[in-house]
CSV table of C-alpha atoms in Angstrom, one decimal:
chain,number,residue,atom,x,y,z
A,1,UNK,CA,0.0,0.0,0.0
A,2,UNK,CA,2.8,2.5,1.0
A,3,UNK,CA,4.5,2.2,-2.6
A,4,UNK,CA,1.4,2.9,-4.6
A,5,UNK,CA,0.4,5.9,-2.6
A,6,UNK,CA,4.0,6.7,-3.0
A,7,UNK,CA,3.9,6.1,-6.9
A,8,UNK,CA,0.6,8.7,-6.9
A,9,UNK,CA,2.3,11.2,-5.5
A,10,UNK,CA,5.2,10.7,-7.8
A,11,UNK,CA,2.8,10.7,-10.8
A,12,UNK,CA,0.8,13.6,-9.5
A,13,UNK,CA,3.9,15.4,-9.3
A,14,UNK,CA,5.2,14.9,-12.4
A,15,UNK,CA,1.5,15.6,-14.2
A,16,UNK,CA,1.7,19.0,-12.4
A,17,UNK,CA,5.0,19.9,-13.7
A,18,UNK,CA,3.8,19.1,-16.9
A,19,UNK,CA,0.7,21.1,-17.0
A,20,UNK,CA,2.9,24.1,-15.6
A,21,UNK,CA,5.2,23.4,-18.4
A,22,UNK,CA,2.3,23.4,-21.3
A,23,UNK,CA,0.6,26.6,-19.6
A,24,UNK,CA,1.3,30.0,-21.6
A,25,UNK,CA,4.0,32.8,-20.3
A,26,UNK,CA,3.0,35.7,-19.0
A,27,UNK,CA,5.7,37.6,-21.2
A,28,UNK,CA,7.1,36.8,-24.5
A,29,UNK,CA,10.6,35.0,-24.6
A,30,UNK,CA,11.8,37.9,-26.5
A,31,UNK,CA,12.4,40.8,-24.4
A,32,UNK,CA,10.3,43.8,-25.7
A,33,UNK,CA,12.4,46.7,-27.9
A,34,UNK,CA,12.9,50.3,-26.9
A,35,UNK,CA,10.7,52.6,-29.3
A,36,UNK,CA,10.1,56.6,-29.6
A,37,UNK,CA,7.4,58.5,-31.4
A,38,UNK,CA,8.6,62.5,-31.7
A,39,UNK,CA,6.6,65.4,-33.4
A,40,UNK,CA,10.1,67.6,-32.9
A,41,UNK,CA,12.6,68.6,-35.2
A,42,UNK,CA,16.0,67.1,-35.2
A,43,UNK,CA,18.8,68.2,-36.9
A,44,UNK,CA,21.4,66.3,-35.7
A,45,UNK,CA,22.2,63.4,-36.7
A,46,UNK,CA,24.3,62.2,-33.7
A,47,UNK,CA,21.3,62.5,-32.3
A,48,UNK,CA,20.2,59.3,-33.5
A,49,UNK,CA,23.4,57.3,-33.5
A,50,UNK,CA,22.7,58.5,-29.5
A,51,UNK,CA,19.0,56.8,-29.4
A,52,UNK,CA,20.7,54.1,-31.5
A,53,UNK,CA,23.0,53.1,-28.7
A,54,UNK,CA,20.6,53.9,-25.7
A,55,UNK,CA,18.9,50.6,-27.2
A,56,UNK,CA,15.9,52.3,-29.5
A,57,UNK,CA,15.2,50.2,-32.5
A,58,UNK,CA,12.4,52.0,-34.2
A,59,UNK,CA,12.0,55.5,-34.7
A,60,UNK,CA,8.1,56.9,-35.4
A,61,UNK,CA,7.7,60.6,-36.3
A,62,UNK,CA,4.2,62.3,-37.2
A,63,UNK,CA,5.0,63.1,-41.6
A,64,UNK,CA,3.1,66.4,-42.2
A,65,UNK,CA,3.0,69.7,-40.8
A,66,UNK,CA,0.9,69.5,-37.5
A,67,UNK,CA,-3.0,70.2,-38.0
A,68,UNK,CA,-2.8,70.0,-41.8
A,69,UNK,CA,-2.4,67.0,-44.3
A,70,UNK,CA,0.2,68.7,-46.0
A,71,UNK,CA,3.7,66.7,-46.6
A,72,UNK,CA,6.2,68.0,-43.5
A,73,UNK,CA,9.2,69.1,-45.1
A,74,UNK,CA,11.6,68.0,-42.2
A,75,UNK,CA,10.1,63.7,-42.7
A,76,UNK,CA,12.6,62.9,-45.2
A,77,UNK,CA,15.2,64.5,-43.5
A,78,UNK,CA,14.8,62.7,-40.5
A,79,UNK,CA,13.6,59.3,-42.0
A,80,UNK,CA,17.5,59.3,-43.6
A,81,UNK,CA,19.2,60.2,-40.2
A,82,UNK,CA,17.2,57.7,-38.6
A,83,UNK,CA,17.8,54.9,-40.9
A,84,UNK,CA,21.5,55.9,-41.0
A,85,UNK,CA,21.8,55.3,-37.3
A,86,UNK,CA,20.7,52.1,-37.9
A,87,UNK,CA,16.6,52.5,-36.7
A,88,UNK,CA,13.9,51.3,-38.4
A,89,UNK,CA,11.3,53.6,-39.2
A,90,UNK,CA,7.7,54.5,-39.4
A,91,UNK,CA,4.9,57.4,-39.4
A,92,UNK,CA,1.7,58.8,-38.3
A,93,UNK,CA,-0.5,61.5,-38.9
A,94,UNK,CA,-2.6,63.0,-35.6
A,95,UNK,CA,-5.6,63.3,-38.0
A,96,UNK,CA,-6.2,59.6,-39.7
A,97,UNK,CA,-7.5,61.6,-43.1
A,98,UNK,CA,-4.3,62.7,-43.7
A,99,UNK,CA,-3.0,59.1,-44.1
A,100,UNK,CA,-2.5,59.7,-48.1
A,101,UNK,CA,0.1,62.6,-47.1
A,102,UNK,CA,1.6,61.5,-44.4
A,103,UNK,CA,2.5,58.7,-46.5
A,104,UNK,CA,3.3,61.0,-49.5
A,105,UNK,CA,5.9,62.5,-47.4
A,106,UNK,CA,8.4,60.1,-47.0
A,107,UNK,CA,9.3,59.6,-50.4
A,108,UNK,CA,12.0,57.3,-51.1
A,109,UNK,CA,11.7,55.7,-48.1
A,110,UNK,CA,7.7,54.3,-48.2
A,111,UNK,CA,9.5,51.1,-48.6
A,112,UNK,CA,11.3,50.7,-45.6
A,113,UNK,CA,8.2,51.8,-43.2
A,114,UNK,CA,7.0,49.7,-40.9
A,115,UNK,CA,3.6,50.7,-40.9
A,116,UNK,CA,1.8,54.0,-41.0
A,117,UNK,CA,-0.1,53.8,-37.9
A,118,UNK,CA,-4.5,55.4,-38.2
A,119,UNK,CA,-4.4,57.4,-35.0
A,120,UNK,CA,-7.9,57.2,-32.9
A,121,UNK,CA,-7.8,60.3,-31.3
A,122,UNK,CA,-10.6,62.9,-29.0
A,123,UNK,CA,-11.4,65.7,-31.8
A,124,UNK,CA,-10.6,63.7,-34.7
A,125,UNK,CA,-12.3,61.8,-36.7
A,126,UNK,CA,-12.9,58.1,-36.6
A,127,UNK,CA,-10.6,55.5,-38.6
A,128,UNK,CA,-12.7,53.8,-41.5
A,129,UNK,CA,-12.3,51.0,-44.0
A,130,UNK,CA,-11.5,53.1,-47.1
A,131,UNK,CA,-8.4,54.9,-44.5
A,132,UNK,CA,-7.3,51.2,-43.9
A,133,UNK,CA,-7.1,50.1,-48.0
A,134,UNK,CA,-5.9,53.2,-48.9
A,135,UNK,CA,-2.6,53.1,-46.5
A,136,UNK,CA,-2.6,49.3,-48.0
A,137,UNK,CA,-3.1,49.9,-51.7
A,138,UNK,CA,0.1,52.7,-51.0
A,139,UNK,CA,2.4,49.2,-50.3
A,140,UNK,CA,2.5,50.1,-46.3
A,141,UNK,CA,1.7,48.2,-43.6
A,142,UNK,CA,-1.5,49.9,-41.3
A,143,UNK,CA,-1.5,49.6,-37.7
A,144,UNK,CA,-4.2,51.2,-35.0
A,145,UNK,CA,-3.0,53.5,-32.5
A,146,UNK,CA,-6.0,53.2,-29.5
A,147,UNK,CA,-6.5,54.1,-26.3
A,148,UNK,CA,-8.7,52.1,-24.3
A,149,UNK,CA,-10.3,55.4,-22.5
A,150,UNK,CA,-10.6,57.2,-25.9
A,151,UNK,CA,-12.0,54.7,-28.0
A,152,UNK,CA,-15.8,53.8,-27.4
A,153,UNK,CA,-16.3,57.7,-27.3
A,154,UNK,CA,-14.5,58.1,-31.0
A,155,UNK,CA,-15.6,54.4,-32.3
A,156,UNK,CA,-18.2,53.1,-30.0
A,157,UNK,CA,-18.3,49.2,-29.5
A,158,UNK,CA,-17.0,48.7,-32.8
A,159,UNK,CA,-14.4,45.8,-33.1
A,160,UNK,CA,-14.4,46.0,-36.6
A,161,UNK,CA,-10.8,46.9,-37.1
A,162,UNK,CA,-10.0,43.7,-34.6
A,163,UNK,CA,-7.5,42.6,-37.6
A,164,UNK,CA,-5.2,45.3,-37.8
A,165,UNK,CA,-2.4,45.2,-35.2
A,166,UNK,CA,-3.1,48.0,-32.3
A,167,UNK,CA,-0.4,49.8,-31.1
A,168,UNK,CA,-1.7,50.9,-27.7
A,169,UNK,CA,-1.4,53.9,-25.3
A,170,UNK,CA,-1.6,53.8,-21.7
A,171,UNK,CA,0.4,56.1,-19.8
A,172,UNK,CA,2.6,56.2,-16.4
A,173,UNK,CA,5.4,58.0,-14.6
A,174,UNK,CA,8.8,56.1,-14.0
A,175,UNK,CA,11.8,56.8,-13.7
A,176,UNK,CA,13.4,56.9,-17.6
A,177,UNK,CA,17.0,55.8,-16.2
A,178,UNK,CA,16.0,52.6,-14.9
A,179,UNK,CA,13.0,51.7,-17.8
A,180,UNK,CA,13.3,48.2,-19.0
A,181,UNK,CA,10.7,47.8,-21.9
A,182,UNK,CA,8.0,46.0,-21.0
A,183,UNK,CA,5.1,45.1,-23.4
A,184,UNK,CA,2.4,43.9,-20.8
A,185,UNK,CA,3.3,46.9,-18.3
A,186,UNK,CA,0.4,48.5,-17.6
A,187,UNK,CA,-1.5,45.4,-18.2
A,188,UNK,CA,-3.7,45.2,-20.9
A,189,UNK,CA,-7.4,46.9,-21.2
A,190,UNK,CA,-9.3,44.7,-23.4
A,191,UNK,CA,-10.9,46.9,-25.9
A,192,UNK,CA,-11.4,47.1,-29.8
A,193,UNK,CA,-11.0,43.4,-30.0
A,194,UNK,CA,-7.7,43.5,-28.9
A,195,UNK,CA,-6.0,42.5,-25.4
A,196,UNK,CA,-8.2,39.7,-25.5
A,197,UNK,CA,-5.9,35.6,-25.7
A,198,UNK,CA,-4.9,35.2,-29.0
A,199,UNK,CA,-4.8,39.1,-30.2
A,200,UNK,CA,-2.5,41.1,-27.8
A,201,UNK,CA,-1.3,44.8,-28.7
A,202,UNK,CA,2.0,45.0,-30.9
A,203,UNK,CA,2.9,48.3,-28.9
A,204,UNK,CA,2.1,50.4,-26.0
A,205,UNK,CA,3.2,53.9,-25.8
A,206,UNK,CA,3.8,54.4,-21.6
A,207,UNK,CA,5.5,57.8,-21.2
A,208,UNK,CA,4.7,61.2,-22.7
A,209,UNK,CA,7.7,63.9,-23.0
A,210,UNK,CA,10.6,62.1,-21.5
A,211,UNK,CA,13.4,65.1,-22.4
A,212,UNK,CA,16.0,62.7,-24.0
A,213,UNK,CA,19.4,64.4,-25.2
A,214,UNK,CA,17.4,67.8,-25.7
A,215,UNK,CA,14.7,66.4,-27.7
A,216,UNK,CA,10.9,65.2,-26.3
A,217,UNK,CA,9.9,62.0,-27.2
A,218,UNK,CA,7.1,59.6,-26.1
A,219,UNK,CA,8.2,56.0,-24.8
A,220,UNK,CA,7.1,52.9,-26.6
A,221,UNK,CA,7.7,49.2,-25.8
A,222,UNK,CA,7.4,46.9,-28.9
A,223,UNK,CA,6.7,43.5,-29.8
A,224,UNK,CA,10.0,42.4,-30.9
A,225,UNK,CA,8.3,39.9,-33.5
A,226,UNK,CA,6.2,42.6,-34.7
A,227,UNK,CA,9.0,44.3,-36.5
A,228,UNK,CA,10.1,43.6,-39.5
């Protein structure tokens, strides 16, 4: 009797350490990458050598002049420096009807975007399906930027755009010296159809205006696999 309550334990045990191995990790095995999104003007290219080295790996920049659909004459500019330092790159327009010029305005580089990302923002107006071809039938990627407070007053309890990837924005303080990226801090809101098993957020912007080398820039932390 002893050995074959001994053997259950044994076999209980090891059932446990199975299940425990088969359960899903909290975090990906890939650490998340260090991203910024800037609206500011940079002229120096060091600059982004400097980002470079501080461990960003993707460099988002809004394309045309603020409040207007109009091509920014600075993206180019920028786009170059950036991809010089080694960055990847990608853009965004604050109003999602300017996605045709904010694409427009990178030129020579539309190639090497990641995505253009359809920005769901209070005041503006709401992302559609033509916005979403449109970036597409232009060769880039489009992406969602969301907030989970923000959405249901711009798009209701709509889920429709549950297939794009959502880069995602919800904000803390921290100290920007000891940030480790972190794709799953703050935890996820389930909204949109994302943050829900199976269709996690790609991004999360988590700081606004952290001064780095002279120049404000939002924080992001990015799903490694995500990039290209």
């Amino acid at each position: 009797m002893k050995k074959r309550k001994i053997l259950t334990v044994v076999l209980a045990s090891l059932l446990a350490v199975a299940g425990a191995l088969d359960a899903p990790a909290a975090h990906s095995a890939e650490p998340s990458v260090k991203v910024l999104d800037t609206t500011a003007t940079i002229a120096d290219p060091g600059w982004f050598v400097s980002a470079y080295n501080a461990g960003f790996r993707l460099y988002v920049m809004h394309s045309t002049a603020w409040g207007t659909c109009t091509p920014w004459d600075r993206t180019q500019t920028q786009l170059k420096m950036a991809l010089d330092a080694g960055l990847r790159i990608a853009v965004y327009t604050r109003n999602p009807e300017c996605w045709e010029g904010g694409i427009e305005a990178t030129g020579p580089y539309r190639e090497q975007l990641e995505f253009f990302a359809l920005d769901v923002e209070l005041g503006e107006p709401p992302i559609t399906r033509n916005m979403v071809d449109g970036v597409r039938d232009m060769g880039v990627r489009p992406i969602v930027y969301g907030i989970h407070t923000h959405w249901p007053l711009i798009m209701g309890d709509s889920s429709e755009f549950s297939d794009l990837p959502l880069w995602d924005g919800d904000f803390h303080d921290f100290d920007y010296a000891h940030w480790t990226p972190d794709l799953l801090s703050p935890a996820p809101v389930s909204y949109g159809g994302w943050n829900v098993p199976g269709n996690m957020r790609v991004g999360v912007q988590q700081k606004l205006g952290q001064d780095i080398g002279g120049i404000q820039v939002d924080l992001n932390s990015f799903n490694p696999d995500f990039l290209r």
